[in-house]
CSV table of C-alpha atoms in Angstrom, one decimal:
chain,number,residue,atom,x,y,z
Z,1,MET,CA,182.8,111.1,-51.5
Z,2,SER,CA,181.1,109.2,-48.7
Z,3,ALA,CA,178.2,106.9,-49.2
Z,4,GLU,CA,176.0,109.4,-47.5
Z,5,ASP,CA,177.1,112.2,-49.8
Z,6,GLY,CA,176.4,109.9,-52.8
Z,7,ALA,CA,172.9,109.1,-51.5
Z,8,ASN,CA,172.2,112.8,-51.1
Z,9,THR,CA,173.4,113.5,-54.6
Z,10,ALA,CA,171.4,110.7,-56.1
Z,11,GLN,CA,168.3,111.7,-54.1
Z,12,PRO,CA,168.4,115.5,-53.5
Z,13,PHE,CA,164.7,115.8,-52.6
Z,14,ASP,CA,162.8,115.0,-49.4
Z,15,ILE,CA,159.5,116.5,-48.3
Z,16,ARG,CA,161.2,119.1,-45.9
Z,17,ARG,CA,163.5,120.4,-48.6
Z,18,LEU,CA,160.6,120.7,-51.1
Z,19,ARG,CA,158.5,122.6,-48.6
Z,20,TYR,CA,161.4,125.0,-47.9
Z,21,PHE,CA,162.0,125.5,-51.6
Z,22,LEU,CA,158.3,126.2,-52.2
Z,23,ALA,CA,158.2,128.7,-49.4
Z,24,VAL,CA,161.0,130.7,-51.0
Z,25,ALA,CA,159.6,130.2,-54.5
Z,26,ARG,CA,156.2,131.6,-53.5
Z,27,GLU,CA,157.5,134.5,-51.4
Z,28,LEU,CA,160.5,135.3,-53.6
Z,29,HIS,CA,162.1,136.6,-50.4
Z,30,PHE,CA,164.2,134.6,-48.0
Z,31,GLY,CA,163.3,136.6,-45.0
Z,32,ARG,CA,159.5,136.3,-45.5
Z,33,ALA,CA,159.9,132.6,-46.4
Z,34,ALA,CA,161.9,132.0,-43.2
Z,35,ASP,CA,159.2,133.7,-41.1
Z,36,ARG,CA,156.5,131.6,-42.8
Z,37,LEU,CA,158.4,128.4,-42.0
Z,38,GLY,CA,159.2,129.5,-38.5
Z,39,ILE,CA,163.0,129.2,-38.9
Z,40,ALA,CA,165.9,131.6,-39.1
Z,41,GLN,CA,167.0,132.9,-42.5
Z,42,PRO,CA,170.6,131.7,-42.6
Z,43,PRO,CA,169.9,128.0,-42.4
Z,44,LEU,CA,167.2,128.4,-45.0
Z,45,SER,CA,169.6,130.2,-47.4
Z,46,ARG,CA,172.2,127.4,-46.8
Z,47,MET,CA,169.6,124.7,-47.5
Z,48,ILE,CA,168.5,126.3,-50.8
Z,49,ALA,CA,172.2,126.7,-51.8
Z,50,GLN,CA,172.9,123.1,-51.0
Z,51,LEU,CA,169.8,122.0,-53.0
Z,52,GLU,CA,171.1,123.9,-56.0
Z,53,ARG,CA,174.5,122.3,-55.6
Z,54,ASP,CA,173.0,118.8,-55.3
Z,55,LEU,CA,170.9,119.4,-58.5
Z,56,ASP,CA,173.8,121.2,-60.2
Z,57,VAL,CA,171.4,123.9,-61.4
Z,58,GLN,CA,170.5,127.4,-60.4
Z,59,LEU,CA,166.9,127.6,-59.1
Z,60,PHE,CA,166.8,131.3,-58.2
Z,61,ASP,CA,168.1,134.4,-60.1
Z,62,ARG,CA,169.8,136.5,-57.5
Z,63,SER,CA,171.2,139.1,-59.9
Z,64,ARG,CA,168.3,141.6,-59.4
Z,65,SER,CA,167.1,143.5,-56.4
Z,66,GLN,CA,164.3,141.0,-55.9
Z,67,ILE,CA,165.1,137.3,-56.5
Z,68,GLY,CA,163.3,135.5,-59.2
Z,69,LEU,CA,162.9,131.9,-60.3
Z,70,THR,CA,164.9,130.5,-63.2
Z,71,GLN,CA,163.3,128.2,-65.7
Z,72,ALA,CA,164.6,125.3,-63.7
Z,73,GLY,CA,163.1,126.8,-60.6
Z,74,GLU,CA,159.7,127.4,-62.3
Z,75,LEU,CA,159.7,123.7,-63.3
Z,76,LEU,CA,160.6,122.6,-59.8
Z,77,LYS,CA,158.0,124.8,-58.3
Z,78,THR,CA,155.3,123.2,-60.5
Z,79,ARG,CA,156.4,119.6,-59.8
Z,80,ALA,CA,157.1,120.2,-56.1
Z,81,SER,CA,153.6,121.7,-55.6
Z,82,TYR,CA,152.1,118.6,-57.1
Z,83,ILE,CA,154.3,116.3,-55.0
Z,84,THR,CA,153.6,118.0,-51.7
Z,85,GLU,CA,149.9,118.2,-52.4
Z,86,GLU,CA,149.8,114.5,-53.2
Z,87,ILE,CA,151.8,113.6,-50.0
Z,88,GLU,CA,149.5,115.7,-47.9
Z,89,ARG,CA,146.4,114.1,-49.5
Z,90,ALA,CA,147.9,110.7,-49.0
Z,91,VAL,CA,148.5,111.5,-45.3
Z,92,ARG,CA,144.9,112.7,-44.9
Z,93,ASP,CA,143.5,109.7,-46.7
Z,94,VAL,CA,145.6,107.2,-44.8
Z,95,ARG,CA,144.6,108.8,-41.5
Z,96,LEU,CA,140.9,108.8,-42.5
Z,97,VAL,CA,141.0,105.1,-43.5
Z,98,GLY,CA,143.0,104.2,-40.4
Z,99,LYS,CA,140.4,105.8,-38.2
Z,100,GLY,CA,137.5,104.1,-40.0
Z,101,GLY,CA,136.2,107.3,-41.7
Z,102,SER,CA,136.8,106.0,-45.2
Z,103,GLY,CA,137.7,102.7,-46.8
Z,104,VAL,CA,135.5,99.7,-47.6
Z,105,LEU,CA,132.9,98.0,-45.4
Z,106,ARG,CA,131.1,94.9,-46.7
Z,107,VAL,CA,127.7,94.2,-44.9
Z,108,SER,CA,125.3,91.4,-45.5
Z,109,PHE,CA,121.7,91.3,-44.2
Z,110,VAL,CA,118.7,88.9,-44.1
Z,111,GLY,CA,115.9,89.8,-46.5
Z,112,SER,CA,113.4,90.7,-43.8
Z,113,ALA,CA,115.8,93.4,-42.5
Z,114,THR,CA,114.8,95.5,-45.5
Z,115,HIS,CA,111.7,96.4,-43.4
Z,116,GLY,CA,112.0,98.0,-40.1
Z,117,PRO,CA,114.8,100.2,-38.8
Z,118,PHE,CA,117.8,98.6,-40.7
Z,119,PRO,CA,117.4,100.8,-43.9
Z,120,THR,CA,117.4,103.9,-41.6
Z,121,LEU,CA,120.5,102.7,-39.9
Z,122,ILE,CA,122.3,102.4,-43.3
Z,123,LYS,CA,121.0,105.8,-44.5
Z,124,ARG,CA,122.3,107.5,-41.3
Z,125,PHE,CA,125.6,105.7,-41.4
Z,126,ARG,CA,126.2,106.8,-45.0
Z,127,CYS,CA,125.4,110.4,-44.0
Z,128,ALA,CA,127.7,110.2,-41.0
Z,129,PHE,CA,130.6,108.5,-42.9
Z,130,PRO,CA,130.2,109.5,-46.6
Z,131,GLU,CA,133.7,108.4,-47.4
Z,132,VAL,CA,133.1,104.8,-46.4
Z,133,ASP,CA,132.3,102.6,-49.4
Z,134,LEU,CA,129.5,100.6,-47.9
Z,135,ARG,CA,128.8,97.5,-49.9
Z,136,LEU,CA,125.5,95.7,-49.1
Z,137,SER,CA,124.5,92.1,-50.0
Z,138,ALA,CA,121.3,90.2,-49.1
Z,139,MET,CA,122.1,86.7,-47.7
Z,140,ASN,CA,120.5,84.1,-45.5
Z,141,ASN,CA,122.2,83.2,-42.1
Z,142,ALA,CA,124.2,80.3,-43.5
Z,143,GLU,CA,125.6,82.4,-46.4
Z,144,SER,CA,126.5,85.2,-44.0
Z,145,HIS,CA,128.2,82.8,-41.6
Z,146,GLU,CA,130.3,81.3,-44.4
Z,147,GLN,CA,131.2,84.7,-45.8
Z,148,LEU,CA,132.2,86.0,-42.4
Z,149,ILE,CA,134.4,83.0,-41.8
Z,150,THR,CA,136.1,83.3,-45.2
Z,151,ARG,CA,136.5,87.1,-44.6
Z,152,ALA,CA,134.5,87.8,-47.8
Z,153,ILE,CA,132.3,90.2,-45.7
Z,154,ASP,CA,133.0,92.3,-42.6
Z,155,VAL,CA,129.6,92.5,-40.9
Z,156,ALA,CA,126.4,90.4,-41.0
Z,157,VAL,CA,122.9,91.4,-39.9
Z,158,VAL,CA,121.3,88.1,-39.1
Z,159,ARG,CA,118.1,86.7,-37.6
Z,160,PRO,CA,118.2,85.9,-34.7
Z,161,SER,CA,121.9,85.2,-34.3
Z,162,LEU,CA,124.8,82.9,-35.3
Z,163,ASP,CA,126.0,80.1,-33.1
Z,164,ASP,CA,129.8,80.7,-33.3
Z,165,ALA,CA,132.1,81.7,-30.4
Z,166,THR,CA,134.6,83.3,-32.9
Z,167,LEU,CA,132.1,86.0,-33.6
Z,168,ARG,CA,131.2,89.2,-31.7
Z,169,GLN,CA,127.5,89.7,-31.7
Z,170,GLN,CA,125.3,92.5,-30.6
Z,171,LEU,CA,121.6,92.9,-30.5
Z,172,PHE,CA,120.2,95.4,-33.0
Z,173,VAL,CA,116.5,95.2,-32.5
Z,174,GLU,CA,113.9,92.9,-31.0
Z,175,GLU,CA,110.4,92.6,-32.3
Z,176,PRO,CA,107.3,90.5,-32.0
Z,177,LEU,CA,106.3,87.8,-34.4
Z,178,VAL,CA,103.0,88.0,-36.3
Z,179,ALA,CA,100.9,85.5,-38.2
Z,180,ALA,CA,100.4,86.2,-41.9
Z,181,LEU,CA,97.1,84.9,-43.0
Z,182,HIS,CA,94.8,85.0,-46.0
Z,183,GLU,CA,92.5,87.9,-45.4
Z,184,ASN,CA,89.4,85.7,-45.1
Z,185,ALA,CA,91.0,83.6,-42.3
Z,186,ALA,CA,92.1,86.8,-40.5
Z,187,LYS,CA,88.5,88.1,-40.4
Z,188,GLU,CA,87.5,84.9,-38.5
Z,189,LEU,CA,90.4,84.9,-36.1
Z,190,GLY,CA,90.5,88.6,-35.2
Z,191,GLY,CA,93.5,90.9,-34.6
Z,192,SER,CA,95.3,89.1,-31.8
Z,193,ILE,CA,95.5,85.4,-31.3
Z,194,ARG,CA,97.6,82.7,-29.5
Z,195,LEU,CA,99.8,80.5,-31.6
Z,196,ALA,CA,97.8,77.4,-30.5
Z,197,ALA,CA,94.8,78.8,-32.4
Z,198,LEU,CA,96.6,78.0,-35.6
Z,199,LYS,CA,97.3,74.3,-34.8
Z,200,ASP,CA,95.0,73.0,-37.5
Z,201,GLN,CA,96.3,75.3,-40.2
Z,202,PRO,CA,99.0,74.4,-42.9
Z,203,PHE,CA,102.1,76.4,-42.3
Z,204,VAL,CA,104.2,78.1,-44.9
Z,205,LEU,CA,107.8,78.0,-43.5
Z,206,PHE,CA,111.1,79.4,-44.8
Z,207,PRO,CA,113.7,78.5,-45.7
Z,208,ARG,CA,113.8,74.7,-46.3
Z,209,LYS,CA,117.6,74.7,-46.0
Z,210,PRO,CA,120.2,75.2,-44.8
Z,211,ARG,CA,119.2,74.2,-41.3
Z,212,PRO,CA,118.9,75.2,-38.5
Z,213,CYS,CA,117.1,78.4,-39.6
Z,214,PHE,CA,114.2,80.7,-38.9
Z,215,ALA,CA,111.8,77.8,-39.7
Z,216,ASP,CA,113.2,75.8,-36.8
Z,217,MET,CA,112.6,78.6,-34.4
Z,218,VAL,CA,108.9,78.7,-35.5
Z,219,LEU,CA,108.6,75.0,-35.2
Z,220,GLY,CA,110.1,75.3,-31.7
Z,221,LEU,CA,107.5,77.9,-30.7
Z,222,CYS,CA,104.8,75.5,-32.1
Z,223,SER,CA,106.1,72.7,-29.9
Z,224,GLU,CA,106.0,75.0,-26.8
Z,225,ALA,CA,102.4,75.8,-27.7
Z,226,GLY,CA,101.6,72.0,-27.7
Z,227,PHE,CA,101.3,71.2,-31.4
Z,228,GLN,CA,103.2,70.6,-34.7
Z,229,PRO,CA,101.8,71.9,-38.0
Z,230,PRO,CA,99.7,69.2,-39.7
Z,231,HIS,CA,101.2,70.2,-43.1
Z,232,ILE,CA,104.2,72.3,-44.1
Z,233,VAL,CA,104.7,74.2,-47.4
Z,234,TRP,CA,108.3,75.3,-47.8
Z,235,ALA,CA,109.4,78.6,-49.3
Z,236,PRO,CA,112.9,80.0,-50.0
Z,237,ASP,CA,112.3,83.4,-48.2
Z,238,TYR,CA,109.7,85.5,-46.5
Z,239,GLN,CA,108.6,87.2,-49.7
Z,240,THR,CA,107.7,83.9,-51.3
Z,241,ALA,CA,106.0,82.7,-48.1
Z,242,ILE,CA,103.7,85.8,-48.0
Z,243,SER,CA,102.9,85.3,-51.7
Z,244,LEU,CA,101.9,81.7,-50.9
Z,245,VAL,CA,99.7,82.9,-48.0
Z,246,ALA,CA,98.0,85.3,-50.4
Z,247,VAL,CA,96.9,82.4,-52.7
Z,248,GLY,CA,95.6,80.4,-49.7
Z,249,GLU,CA,98.4,77.8,-49.3
Z,250,GLY,CA,98.5,78.3,-45.5
Z,251,ILE,CA,99.6,80.7,-42.8
Z,252,SER,CA,103.1,81.9,-42.1
Z,253,ILE,CA,104.9,83.3,-39.0
Z,254,VAL,CA,107.0,86.3,-39.8
Z,255,PRO,CA,108.7,89.2,-38.0
Z,256,ALA,CA,106.3,92.2,-37.3
Z,257,CYS,CA,108.3,94.4,-39.7
Z,258,CYS,CA,107.1,92.3,-42.6
Z,259,GLU,CA,103.6,93.9,-42.2
Z,260,ALA,CA,105.1,96.7,-44.2
Z,261,ALA,CA,105.1,94.4,-47.2
Z,262,HIS,CA,101.4,95.2,-47.8
Z,263,ARG,CA,100.7,92.1,-49.9
Z,264,PRO,CA,97.1,92.2,-51.4
Z,265,GLY,CA,95.1,89.4,-49.9
Z,266,VAL,CA,97.2,89.0,-46.8
Z,267,SER,CA,96.4,90.2,-43.3
Z,268,PHE,CA,98.5,90.0,-40.1
Z,269,CYS,CA,97.5,89.0,-36.6
Z,270,HIS,CA,99.6,89.7,-33.6
Z,271,LEU,CA,100.5,86.7,-31.5
Z,272,SER,CA,99.9,87.1,-27.8
Z,273,ASP,CA,102.3,84.4,-26.8
Z,274,ALA,CA,105.1,86.1,-24.7
Z,275,GLN,CA,107.8,84.0,-26.4
Z,276,ALA,CA,106.7,84.8,-29.9
Z,277,ARG,CA,109.5,87.3,-30.5
Z,278,THR,CA,112.5,87.5,-32.7
Z,279,ARG,CA,115.5,89.7,-33.1
Z,280,LEU,CA,118.1,91.0,-35.5
Z,281,SER,CA,121.8,90.7,-34.4
Z,282,ILE,CA,124.9,92.3,-35.9
Z,283,CYS,CA,127.9,90.0,-36.2
Z,284,ALA,CA,131.6,90.4,-37.0
Z,285,ARG,CA,134.7,88.3,-36.5
Z,286,THR,CA,136.3,88.9,-33.1
Z,287,ASP,CA,139.7,89.0,-34.9
Z,288,ASN,CA,138.6,91.6,-37.4
Z,289,GLN,CA,140.2,94.8,-36.0
Z,290,SER,CA,139.1,96.9,-38.9
Z,291,PRO,CA,138.3,100.5,-37.7
Z,292,GLN,CA,135.5,100.5,-40.2
Z,293,VAL,CA,133.9,97.5,-38.4
Z,294,PHE,CA,134.2,99.2,-35.0
Z,295,LYS,CA,132.8,102.4,-36.4
Z,296,PHE,CA,129.7,100.5,-37.8
Z,297,LEU,CA,129.2,98.5,-34.6
Z,298,ASP,CA,129.4,101.6,-32.4
Z,299,PHE,CA,127.1,103.5,-34.7
Z,300,ALA,CA,124.6,100.6,-34.7
Z,301,ARG,CA,124.8,100.3,-30.9
Z,302,SER,CA,124.0,104.0,-30.5
Z,303,PHE,CA,121.2,103.8,-33.0
Z,304,ALA,CA,119.7,100.8,-31.3
Z,305,ARG,CA,119.7,102.7,-28.0
Z,306,SER,CA,117.9,105.6,-29.6
Z,307,LEU,CA,115.4,103.2,-31.0
Z,308,ALA,CA,114.8,101.7,-27.6
Z,309,SER,CA,114.2,105.2,-26.2
Z,310,GLY,CA,111.9,106.1,-29.0
Z,311,GLN,CA,114.2,108.9,-30.4
Z,312,ALA,CA,115.2,107.3,-33.7
Z,313,ALA,CA,112.7,108.7,-36.3
Z,314,ALA,CA,113.2,107.5,-39.9
């Protein structure tokens, strides 16, 4: 016996032989099974006979006018049905993951992104790709940068961007900055002011570290306006900053989306300075070729265009 014959005897099954067997087992007629498979009947009959020889069992009872399954054939039909269904399911799943339609996608985001259009983006992405396991984590820019570099996450939504040439970055949304003030101070200043009007106010900035951070951008804008804050109170995040504003610790500069926080005792004034703007960017490693990442970036790009054209309702 040749090595090939020995291999065939040891491993009598392959997916094609199982499918041919199942066709005959379900039709109980070689002619109809051959038509169903799109092949001629003689080679199908020879293949089934060879399968029976390889297994050294009789799978079909041919003693009657209509063939039937033996007990061994019934068992093989049950097992073969399960095997072929699992293989077909595996093929579908692998293709879906390979095209980014399922699998895992790990996304970080800065806390202020929970206001504005980012939650709507996530909701729509999940509706469009329900098989993707989208895992979200709130992180500051430094944490997101580190996690991207170490491949612990796939995508980061940061403000305003990350200074790293190894990352691909795309603008998600641009928005104005506003001044968060205690409601009594807001009544005196009005609804729209220039940043320089706040030069004598203590500033509540966030975060203290790591640096550079959003606070450094605010300090840069103050410098362009011709002043530096006379006193700085540091907060770990924008929520704490707004809470400190509410109790009269100072004023804070925050993205306009944070107006949705509706903190009692806090009012917001728009800044008329042209440069008083910020943005959210979406970042991923340039060497991350995951189809899930490309799906998310493409989806976010399309969503951002609809936002810019005023077509993306929540």
